[in-house]
Tab-separated table of C-alpha atoms in Angstrom:
chain	number	residue	atom	x	y	z
A	1	MET	CA	14.519	-33.922	-30.480
A	2	ARG	CA	12.605	-30.811	-31.884
A	3	LEU	CA	10.917	-28.950	-29.532
A	4	VAL	CA	7.396	-27.507	-29.751
A	5	LYS	CA	7.138	-23.981	-30.554
A	6	ALA	CA	4.898	-22.180	-28.074
A	7	ALA	CA	3.489	-18.848	-27.414
A	8	ALA	CA	2.027	-17.973	-23.764
A	9	LEU	CA	-0.462	-15.627	-22.810
A	10	PHE	CA	1.259	-13.060	-20.257
A	11	SER	CA	-0.434	-10.731	-18.043
A	12	GLY	CA	2.399	-10.386	-15.745
A	13	GLY	CA	0.549	-11.752	-13.104
A	14	LYS	CA	1.331	-14.737	-10.572
A	15	ASP	CA	-0.954	-17.436	-13.006
A	16	SER	CA	0.436	-16.621	-16.433
A	17	ALA	CA	4.161	-16.527	-14.855
A	18	TYR	CA	3.587	-19.913	-13.139
A	19	SER	CA	1.650	-21.431	-16.229
A	20	LEU	CA	4.741	-20.129	-18.401
A	21	TYR	CA	7.170	-21.814	-15.685
A	22	LYS	CA	5.391	-25.007	-15.918
A	23	ALA	CA	5.456	-25.227	-19.711
A	24	LEU	CA	8.885	-24.106	-19.672
A	25	THR	CA	9.836	-27.048	-17.441
A	26	GLN	CA	7.769	-29.158	-18.999
A	27	GLY	CA	9.915	-28.860	-22.367
A	28	TYR	CA	8.254	-26.259	-24.592
A	29	GLU	CA	10.217	-23.924	-26.431
A	30	VAL	CA	8.056	-20.829	-25.312
A	31	LYS	CA	9.178	-18.217	-28.289
A	32	TYR	CA	6.781	-15.340	-27.411
A	33	LEU	CA	4.744	-13.765	-24.371
A	34	ILE	CA	1.504	-12.596	-25.895
A	35	HIS	CA	-0.041	-9.489	-23.675
A	36	ASN	CA	-3.491	-8.899	-24.909
A	37	VAL	CA	-4.471	-5.305	-24.612
A	38	PHE	CA	-8.232	-5.384	-24.732
A	39	ASP	CA	-10.848	-2.754	-24.884
A	40	PHE	CA	-11.789	-2.962	-21.306
A	41	PRO	CA	-14.444	-0.401	-20.058
A	42	ARG	CA	-12.027	-0.195	-16.786
A	43	PRO	CA	-8.070	0.303	-16.744
A	44	SER	CA	-6.566	-3.175	-16.591
A	45	PRO	CA	-4.336	-3.458	-13.348
A	46	HIS	CA	-2.010	-5.129	-15.600
A	47	THR	CA	-2.043	-3.097	-19.027
A	48	VAL	CA	-1.119	0.153	-17.050
A	49	ASN	CA	1.820	-1.447	-15.449
A	50	ILE	CA	2.678	-2.586	-19.042
A	51	HIS	CA	6.353	-1.023	-18.460
A	52	VAL	CA	6.719	-3.404	-15.585
A	53	VAL	CA	5.204	-6.475	-17.748
A	54	GLU	CA	7.909	-5.689	-20.328
A	55	ARG	CA	10.733	-5.383	-17.556
A	56	ILE	CA	9.434	-9.114	-16.469
A	57	ALA	CA	9.438	-10.296	-19.641
A	58	ARG	CA	12.954	-8.855	-20.377
A	59	SER	CA	13.912	-10.549	-17.015
A	60	ILE	CA	12.556	-14.111	-18.273
A	61	GLY	CA	14.300	-13.697	-21.776
A	62	ILE	CA	11.427	-14.063	-23.652
A	63	GLN	CA	10.227	-11.705	-26.623
A	64	LEU	CA	6.913	-10.023	-25.111
A	65	VAL	CA	4.353	-9.409	-28.037
A	66	LYS	CA	1.667	-6.674	-26.986
A	67	GLU	CA	-1.511	-6.916	-29.216
A	68	THR	CA	-4.589	-4.592	-28.973
A	69	LEU	CA	-7.911	-6.475	-29.236
A	70	ASP	CA	-10.525	-4.455	-30.679
A	71	LYS	CA	-14.067	-4.973	-29.535
A	72	GLY	CA	-15.783	-7.650	-31.510
A	73	ARG	CA	-12.565	-8.967	-33.244
A	74	GLU	CA	-10.484	-10.177	-30.493
A	75	LYS	CA	-10.933	-13.671	-31.309
A	76	GLU	CA	-10.142	-13.124	-35.177
A	77	GLN	CA	-7.204	-10.697	-34.040
A	78	LEU	CA	-5.703	-13.381	-31.455
A	79	GLY	CA	-5.787	-16.218	-34.279
A	80	ALA	CA	-4.079	-13.982	-37.192
A	81	LEU	CA	-1.233	-13.389	-34.590
A	82	LEU	CA	-0.652	-16.804	-33.477
A	83	GLN	CA	-0.678	-17.334	-37.433
A	84	ARG	CA	2.129	-14.572	-37.923
A	85	LEU	CA	4.006	-16.253	-35.030
A	86	ASN	CA	3.582	-19.906	-36.397
A	87	VAL	CA	3.534	-21.349	-32.939
A	88	ASP	CA	2.113	-25.069	-32.552
A	89	VAL	CA	0.895	-24.456	-28.971
A	90	LEU	CA	-0.302	-21.417	-26.822
A	91	VAL	CA	-0.046	-21.714	-23.468
A	92	ALA	CA	-2.517	-19.915	-21.013
A	93	GLY	CA	-2.939	-19.680	-17.190
A	94	ASP	CA	-6.826	-20.771	-16.695
A	95	LEU	CA	-7.823	-22.418	-13.552
A	96	TYR	CA	-11.577	-23.207	-13.948
A	97	LEU	CA	-13.017	-20.729	-16.012
A	98	GLU	CA	-14.732	-22.996	-18.664
A	99	GLU	CA	-15.915	-19.768	-20.538
A	100	HIS	CA	-12.686	-18.339	-21.017
A	101	VAL	CA	-10.825	-21.658	-22.416
A	102	LYS	CA	-14.072	-22.474	-24.377
A	103	TRP	CA	-12.985	-18.747	-25.843
A	104	LEU	CA	-9.390	-19.744	-26.387
A	105	LEU	CA	-10.419	-23.089	-27.726
A	106	GLU	CA	-12.077	-21.643	-30.536
A	107	VAL	CA	-9.359	-19.349	-31.563
A	108	CYS	CA	-6.716	-22.483	-31.578
A	109	GLU	CA	-9.192	-24.582	-33.279
A	110	ALA	CA	-9.796	-22.105	-36.048
A	111	THR	CA	-5.969	-21.454	-36.535
A	112	GLY	CA	-4.411	-25.203	-35.717
A	113	VAL	CA	-2.814	-24.411	-32.707
A	114	ARG	CA	-3.074	-26.593	-29.926
A	115	LEU	CA	-4.261	-25.201	-26.261
A	116	TYR	CA	-2.069	-26.173	-23.488
A	117	GLU	CA	-3.412	-24.899	-19.861
A	118	PRO	CA	-1.070	-26.255	-17.301
A	119	LEU	CA	-2.976	-24.871	-14.469
A	120	TRP	CA	-6.526	-26.047	-15.250
A	121	VAL	CA	-8.257	-27.434	-11.891
A	122	GLY	CA	-11.641	-26.977	-12.929
A	123	ASP	CA	-12.676	-25.877	-9.628
A	124	SER	CA	-12.476	-22.595	-7.651
A	125	ALA	CA	-11.993	-24.807	-4.344
A	126	ARG	CA	-8.711	-26.182	-5.946
A	127	CYS	CA	-7.463	-22.736	-6.288
A	128	GLU	CA	-6.082	-22.571	-3.029
A	129	GLN	CA	-3.682	-25.408	-3.559
A	130	VAL	CA	-2.240	-23.546	-6.693
A	131	LEU	CA	-1.645	-20.369	-4.607
A	132	ASN	CA	0.063	-22.271	-2.288
A	133	GLU	CA	2.412	-24.148	-5.049
A	134	GLU	CA	2.943	-20.448	-6.584
A	135	VAL	CA	4.156	-19.320	-3.104
A	136	GLN	CA	6.107	-22.177	-2.671
A	137	CYS	CA	8.159	-22.408	-6.263
A	138	GLY	CA	9.267	-19.012	-5.232
A	139	ILE	CA	6.934	-16.395	-7.014
A	140	LYS	CA	6.907	-12.953	-5.457
A	141	ALA	CA	3.413	-11.334	-6.415
A	142	PHE	CA	3.114	-7.745	-6.064
A	143	ILE	CA	-0.649	-7.060	-5.393
A	144	CYS	CA	-1.299	-4.043	-7.907
A	145	GLY	CA	-4.964	-4.526	-7.802
A	146	ILE	CA	-8.032	-5.112	-5.942
A	147	ASN	CA	-11.841	-5.444	-6.456
A	148	THR	CA	-12.849	-3.458	-3.328
A	149	SER	CA	-15.986	-5.642	-3.297
A	150	TYR	CA	-14.074	-8.818	-1.701
A	151	LEU	CA	-11.030	-7.598	-0.325
A	152	ASN	CA	-9.471	-4.702	1.670
A	153	LEU	CA	-7.436	-1.655	0.340
A	154	GLU	CA	-4.659	-2.733	2.881
A	155	LEU	CA	-3.543	-5.485	0.474
A	156	LEU	CA	-2.581	-3.113	-2.282
A	157	GLY	CA	1.260	-3.106	-2.638
A	158	ARG	CA	1.896	-6.327	-0.503
A	159	VAL	CA	3.615	-8.885	-1.891
A	160	ILE	CA	2.321	-12.429	-1.286
A	161	SER	CA	4.146	-14.059	1.149
A	162	PRO	CA	3.306	-17.718	2.404
A	163	GLU	CA	1.538	-15.987	5.458
A	164	LEU	CA	-0.407	-13.379	3.041
A	165	ALA	CA	-1.223	-16.613	1.059
A	166	GLN	CA	-2.809	-18.137	3.973
A	167	THR	CA	-4.498	-14.807	4.886
A	168	ILE	CA	-5.756	-14.706	1.389
A	169	ILE	CA	-7.311	-18.007	1.564
A	170	THR	CA	-9.182	-17.506	4.648
A	171	LEU	CA	-10.437	-14.326	3.371
A	172	SER	CA	-11.746	-16.427	0.040
A	173	ARG	CA	-13.384	-18.806	2.138
A	174	GLN	CA	-14.878	-16.228	4.273
A	175	ARG	CA	-16.102	-13.758	1.753
A	176	GLY	CA	-16.936	-16.143	-1.073
A	177	PHE	CA	-14.140	-15.128	-3.466
A	178	ASP	CA	-11.735	-17.340	-5.392
A	179	ALA	CA	-8.284	-17.689	-3.538
A	180	CYS	CA	-6.178	-17.143	-6.895
A	181	GLY	CA	-8.635	-13.797	-7.829
A	182	GLU	CA	-9.467	-15.667	-11.040
A	183	ARG	CA	-12.104	-13.643	-11.647
A	184	GLY	CA	-10.671	-10.501	-11.148
A	185	GLU	CA	-10.870	-10.151	-7.095
A	186	TYR	CA	-7.104	-8.983	-7.311
A	187	HIS	CA	-3.978	-8.812	-9.832
A	188	THR	CA	-0.370	-9.372	-9.365
A	189	LEU	CA	2.588	-8.453	-10.999
A	190	VAL	CA	5.699	-11.100	-10.742
A	191	LEU	CA	8.749	-9.341	-9.275
A	192	GLU	CA	10.453	-12.297	-8.583
A	193	GLY	CA	10.563	-16.377	-9.100
A	194	PRO	CA	12.485	-19.035	-10.755
A	195	MET	CA	11.384	-17.781	-14.228
A	196	LEU	CA	13.217	-14.253	-13.867
A	197	LYS	CA	16.626	-14.284	-14.153
A	198	ARG	CA	16.705	-10.981	-11.699
A	199	PRO	CA	14.236	-9.663	-9.156
A	200	ILE	CA	12.213	-6.535	-9.682
A	201	SER	CA	12.118	-4.059	-6.824
A	202	VAL	CA	9.106	-1.233	-6.959
A	203	LEU	CA	10.466	1.950	-5.885
A	204	SER	CA	7.238	3.990	-6.430
A	205	TYR	CA	3.625	3.939	-7.402
A	206	ARG	CA	0.297	5.772	-7.564
A	207	MET	CA	-2.885	4.175	-6.057
A	208	VAL	CA	-5.956	4.794	-7.899
A	209	LYS	CA	-9.480	3.899	-6.609
A	210	SER	CA	-12.117	3.539	-9.532
A	211	GLU	CA	-15.780	2.121	-9.376
A	212	GLY	CA	-15.241	-0.476	-7.180
A	213	TYR	CA	-11.396	-1.493	-8.222
A	214	ALA	CA	-8.395	0.050	-6.687
A	215	TYR	CA	-5.153	-0.072	-8.543
A	216	LEU	CA	-1.648	0.744	-8.242
A	217	VAL	CA	0.648	2.482	-11.356
A	218	VAL	CA	4.116	1.383	-10.638
A	219	GLU	CA	6.062	4.858	-11.463
A	220	SER	CA	9.924	3.466	-10.919
A	221	PHE	CA	11.231	0.273	-10.057
A	222	LYS	CA	14.709	-1.365	-10.530
B	1	MET	CA	-15.447	28.195	35.461
B	2	ARG	CA	-13.131	29.762	32.723
B	3	LEU	CA	-11.525	27.148	30.726
B	4	VAL	CA	-7.698	26.884	30.073
B	5	LYS	CA	-6.730	28.286	26.630
B	6	ALA	CA	-4.477	25.849	24.893
B	7	ALA	CA	-2.611	25.221	21.681
B	8	ALA	CA	-1.927	21.603	20.441
B	9	LEU	CA	1.209	20.502	18.746
B	10	PHE	CA	-0.551	18.531	15.829
B	11	SER	CA	1.622	16.591	13.073
B	12	GLY	CA	-1.725	14.680	12.119
B	13	GLY	CA	-0.783	11.606	13.049
B	14	LYS	CA	-2.129	9.388	15.757
B	15	ASP	CA	-0.149	10.096	18.787
B	16	SER	CA	-0.784	14.060	18.559
B	17	ALA	CA	-4.629	12.960	17.559
B	18	TYR	CA	-5.023	11.092	20.533
B	19	SER	CA	-3.212	13.674	23.117
B	20	LEU	CA	-5.366	16.342	21.552
B	21	TYR	CA	-8.351	13.964	22.481
B	22	LYS	CA	-6.871	13.498	26.075
B	23	ALA	CA	-6.599	17.357	26.694
B	24	LEU	CA	-10.060	17.995	25.031
B	25	THR	CA	-12.017	15.596	27.402
B	26	GLN	CA	-9.825	16.598	30.381
B	27	GLY	CA	-11.661	20.253	29.714
B	28	TYR	CA	-8.723	22.085	28.003
B	29	GLU	CA	-10.234	24.533	25.584
B	30	VAL	CA	-8.017	23.900	22.245
B	31	LYS	CA	-8.085	27.024	20.146
B	32	TYR	CA	-5.459	26.101	17.692
B	33	LEU	CA	-3.430	23.021	16.127
B	34	ILE	CA	-0.150	23.917	15.364
B	35	HIS	CA	1.636	22.297	12.807
B	36	ASN	CA	5.614	22.555	12.548
B	37	VAL	CA	6.920	22.782	9.424
B	38	PHE	CA	10.840	22.096	10.128
B	39	ASP	CA	13.560	22.541	7.756
B	40	PHE	CA	14.147	18.808	7.650
B	41	PRO	CA	16.804	16.909	5.539
B	42	ARG	CA	14.118	14.959	3.981
B	43	PRO	CA	10.577	15.402	3.280
B	44	SER	CA	8.230	14.814	6.396
B	45	PRO	CA	5.607	12.164	5.882
B	46	HIS	CA	2.958	14.610	7.755
B	47	THR	CA	4.293	18.012	6.011
B	48	VAL	CA	3.897	16.100	2.364
B	49	ASN	CA	0.533	15.474	3.394
B	50	ILE	CA	-0.442	18.913	4.627
B	51	HIS	CA	-3.608	19.070	2.194
B	52	VAL	CA	-4.650	15.998	4.490
B	53	VAL	CA	-3.786	17.338	7.870
B	54	GLU	CA	-5.717	20.475	6.706
B	55	ARG	CA	-8.585	18.402	6.639
B	56	ILE	CA	-8.201	16.596	9.559
B	57	ALA	CA	-8.264	20.057	11.420
B	58	ARG	CA	-11.306	21.013	9.669
B	59	SER	CA	-13.078	17.612	10.419
B	60	ILE	CA	-11.896	18.159	14.315
B	61	GLY	CA	-12.945	21.490	14.023
B	62	ILE	CA	-9.971	23.402	15.629
B	63	GLN	CA	-7.877	26.366	13.475
B	64	LEU	CA	-5.121	24.742	12.025
B	65	VAL	CA	-1.809	27.133	12.115
B	66	LYS	CA	1.008	25.996	9.879
B	67	GLU	CA	4.228	27.695	11.272
B	68	THR	CA	7.630	27.517	9.213
B	69	LEU	CA	10.583	27.210	11.284
B	70	ASP	CA	13.946	27.682	10.288
B	71	LYS	CA	16.893	25.903	10.967
B	72	GLY	CA	18.514	27.409	14.507
B	73	ARG	CA	15.608	29.539	14.962
B	74	GLU	CA	13.022	27.110	15.833
B	75	LYS	CA	12.721	27.620	19.504
B	76	GLU	CA	12.239	31.525	19.236
B	77	GLN	CA	9.958	31.041	16.503
B	78	LEU	CA	7.966	28.746	18.554
B	79	GLY	CA	8.177	30.507	21.352
B	80	ALA	CA	6.955	33.694	19.350
B	81	LEU	CA	3.928	31.818	18.005
B	82	LEU	CA	2.746	30.784	21.254
B	83	GLN	CA	2.923	34.305	22.309
B	84	ARG	CA	1.035	35.585	19.452
B	85	LEU	CA	-1.808	32.837	20.125
B	86	ASN	CA	-1.847	33.670	23.759
B	87	VAL	CA	-2.453	30.390	25.104
B	88	ASP	CA	-1.973	29.348	28.716
B	89	VAL	CA	-0.791	25.782	27.764
B	90	LEU	CA	0.674	23.904	24.818
B	91	VAL	CA	-0.253	20.388	24.382
B	92	ALA	CA	2.156	17.687	22.985
B	93	GLY	CA	2.131	14.282	22.304
B	94	ASP	CA	5.419	12.893	23.371
B	95	LEU	CA	6.015	9.381	24.882
B	96	TYR	CA	9.397	9.434	26.239
B	97	LEU	CA	11.840	11.080	24.380
B	98	GLU	CA	13.590	13.421	27.172
B	99	GLU	CA	15.362	15.488	24.616
B	100	HIS	CA	12.565	16.876	22.835
B	101	VAL	CA	10.122	17.347	26.134
B	102	LYS	CA	13.455	19.608	27.375
B	103	TRP	CA	13.505	21.529	24.091
B	104	LEU	CA	9.651	22.352	24.546
B	105	LEU	CA	9.853	23.059	28.033
B	106	GLU	CA	12.513	25.812	26.968
B	107	VAL	CA	10.361	27.233	24.597
B	108	CYS	CA	7.280	27.397	27.125
B	109	GLU	CA	9.639	28.482	30.285
B	110	ALA	CA	10.667	31.345	27.936
B	111	THR	CA	7.172	32.309	27.207
B	112	GLY	CA	5.157	31.642	30.231
B	113	VAL	CA	3.164	28.811	28.599
B	114	ARG	CA	2.597	25.565	30.582
B	115	LEU	CA	3.436	22.283	28.781
B	116	TYR	CA	0.979	19.386	28.719
B	117	GLU	CA	1.889	15.932	27.706
B	118	PRO	CA	-0.661	13.908	28.241
B	119	LEU	CA	0.529	10.634	26.584
B	120	TRP	CA	3.926	10.657	28.446
B	121	VAL	CA	4.882	7.328	29.550
B	122	GLY	CA	8.398	8.078	30.069
B	123	ASP	CA	9.917	4.371	28.441
B	124	SER	CA	9.416	2.690	25.295
B	125	ALA	CA	8.417	-0.142	26.815
B	126	ARG	CA	5.065	1.251	27.477
B	127	CYS	CA	4.259	2.740	23.967
B	128	GLU	CA	2.962	-0.623	23.483
B	129	GLN	CA	-0.076	0.320	25.696
B	130	VAL	CA	-0.675	3.794	24.425
B	131	LEU	CA	-0.946	2.371	20.765
B	132	ASN	CA	-3.402	-0.257	21.868
B	133	GLU	CA	-5.399	2.462	23.881
B	134	GLU	CA	-5.206	4.432	20.737
B	135	VAL	CA	-6.723	1.642	18.797
B	136	GLN	CA	-9.363	1.003	21.323
B	137	CYS	CA	-10.728	4.587	21.456
B	138	GLY	CA	-11.405	4.516	17.722
B	139	ILE	CA	-8.083	5.881	16.063
B	140	LYS	CA	-7.949	4.744	12.388
B	141	ALA	CA	-4.474	5.708	11.479
B	142	PHE	CA	-3.445	5.404	7.809
B	143	ILE	CA	0.558	4.574	7.807
B	144	CYS	CA	2.330	7.220	5.476
B	145	GLY	CA	5.314	6.528	6.060
B	146	ILE	CA	8.090	4.080	7.332
B	147	ASN	CA	11.678	3.695	8.239
B	148	THR	CA	12.622	0.621	6.016
B	149	SER	CA	15.625	-0.357	8.298
B	150	TYR	CA	12.746	-1.706	10.788
B	151	LEU	CA	9.455	-1.965	8.840
B	152	ASN	CA	8.473	-3.541	5.741
B	153	LEU	CA	7.153	-1.593	3.008
B	154	GLU	CA	3.981	-3.671	3.032
B	155	LEU	CA	2.748	-1.689	5.699
B	156	LEU	CA	2.742	1.419	3.960
B	157	GLY	CA	-1.069	2.425	2.961
B	158	ARG	CA	-2.493	-0.081	5.847
B	159	VAL	CA	-4.602	1.090	8.682
B	160	ILE	CA	-3.844	0.246	12.232
B	161	SER	CA	-6.623	-2.382	13.223
B	162	PRO	CA	-6.473	-4.272	16.674
B	163	GLU	CA	-4.633	-7.169	14.564
B	164	LEU	CA	-2.138	-4.715	13.096
B	165	ALA	CA	-1.379	-2.900	16.179
B	166	GLN	CA	-0.466	-6.300	18.088
B	167	THR	CA	1.699	-7.357	14.681
B	168	ILE	CA	3.265	-3.718	14.927
B	169	ILE	CA	3.823	-4.770	18.932
B	170	THR	CA	5.355	-8.281	18.027
B	171	LEU	CA	7.578	-6.667	15.436
B	172	SER	CA	8.987	-4.021	17.611
B	173	ARG	CA	10.274	-6.344	20.320
B	174	GLN	CA	11.740	-8.623	17.593
B	175	ARG	CA	13.312	-5.829	15.885
B	176	GLY	CA	14.172	-3.241	18.589
B	177	PHE	CA	12.024	-0.072	17.657
B	178	ASP	CA	9.398	1.757	19.185
B	179	ALA	CA	5.808	-0.088	18.989
B	180	CYS	CA	4.023	3.601	18.436
B	181	GLY	CA	7.057	4.843	16.067
B	182	GLU	CA	8.294	7.613	18.650
B	183	ARG	CA	11.691	7.553	16.923
B	184	GLY	CA	10.093	8.124	13.356
B	185	GLU	CA	10.106	4.348	12.545
B	186	TYR	CA	6.753	5.181	11.312
B	187	HIS	CA	4.188	8.023	10.485
B	188	THR	CA	0.556	8.246	10.304
B	189	LEU	CA	-2.218	10.135	9.326
B	190	VAL	CA	-5.724	9.845	11.444
B	191	LEU	CA	-8.795	9.186	9.001
B	192	GLU	CA	-11.442	8.549	11.636
B	193	GLY	CA	-11.498	8.407	15.550
B	194	PRO	CA	-13.750	10.203	18.247
B	195	MET	CA	-11.860	14.030	18.024
B	196	LEU	CA	-13.229	13.534	13.728
B	197	LYS	CA	-16.450	14.757	13.091
B	198	ARG	CA	-16.472	13.157	9.842
B	199	PRO	CA	-14.020	9.954	8.832
B	200	ILE	CA	-11.492	10.730	5.793
B	201	SER	CA	-11.141	8.087	2.940
B	202	VAL	CA	-8.180	7.790	0.883
B	203	LEU	CA	-8.803	7.434	-2.606
B	204	SER	CA	-5.459	7.609	-4.579
B	205	TYR	CA	-1.793	8.298	-3.272
B	206	ARG	CA	1.875	8.109	-4.520
B	207	MET	CA	4.422	5.981	-3.117
B	208	VAL	CA	8.092	7.066	-3.131
B	209	LYS	CA	11.039	5.449	-1.320
B	210	SER	CA	13.990	7.640	-0.421
B	211	GLU	CA	17.119	7.094	1.394
B	212	GLY	CA	16.068	4.631	3.951
B	213	TYR	CA	12.498	5.926	3.950
B	214	ALA	CA	9.457	5.422	2.139
B	215	TYR	CA	6.366	7.565	2.051
B	216	LEU	CA	2.708	8.064	0.864
B	217	VAL	CA	1.713	11.692	-0.515
B	218	VAL	CA	-2.076	11.517	-0.602
B	219	GLU	CA	-3.535	12.649	-4.052
B	220	SER	CA	-7.158	12.750	-3.347
B	221	PHE	CA	-9.379	11.827	-0.676
B	222	LYS	CA	-12.816	12.539	0.612
């Protein structure tokens, strides 16, 4: 049986790692991890840690493709990349943000690629279950960025344990944010999990506060 | 009534801040905060943050005296400093380490200075009460260093809330370390409290792991 050849969007965070894992266990042959570098107004907590994302990808054993998407040309450029990679399927880790999936569907339709969204739950309330599943499947996600309007600075640098997942869920209910951080409430880097051959250990980092966000730039790891 | 003229040993951590507070509220006229810089084999989580300690002292409004103590000449040099400062009393924040108090008593006796230890409880088990008192009196202590044999890296950068104090107490019982970190299990910087005129907010820091210790070097604060 010929496997489906896929590329997976990969920030380095828990949701993209978990969606990749689901795709792999469902028989997709994921040939590439695509890390999109957007022309954001502020630093992306993932892209400032691209050296860690590269290491995660090496530990997963799938080639990482970093693609800079210019403002106004994002769809066109991502579409061109998918064609260049010659994949049948694009795996993405969206949970319920319809506008984002619509955006990806337009890219995929224009290039004849099928979009696969293994984490889609369609509703923020159901993200709690996804977070629990991620923790239960063994993903150790290091919190590398937070929106300080929703979350306390003290979460930075913590690894999401089952207990911390419950704390995040409780806070998300109290403060009205998404338990998985789907709207950027928090960001993670996957240090351990069933998709990684070897766990990653963070040895040093810098913390920076910036306009309502705070993030960690990992300086060394092993 | 002539007030007693005192100097207080001041690392910048919660215990030295709380002992200073007790001395001040008990009518001691604390003229100097003494920050001893020891010739340690590894970086002191307080001294690497001397810029923060200086800011804490400014917020307290008492002159900070930094004194480098050379290996083998510590007693002599601290004694000479006390004489130079011409104080009647030395305030220190020891909890139960007899060898340390003995060391200070020798310094004080040689220089005609009285030692005052407002936090002395004489027993590690009673340190839990001191930690609770510190939190209750409004001290917000930022965890800037940990001994990784006892404490999880995730504590770094956290501010000791009443809840976190209970967590530390529980862990200290389970793992057999001191609840106040009297033996260097963890180190703090006081960011807020009744002795500070203005709270301090940490904006950025670097985390470094080093031989069983991990500490934060604060890079910017306001």
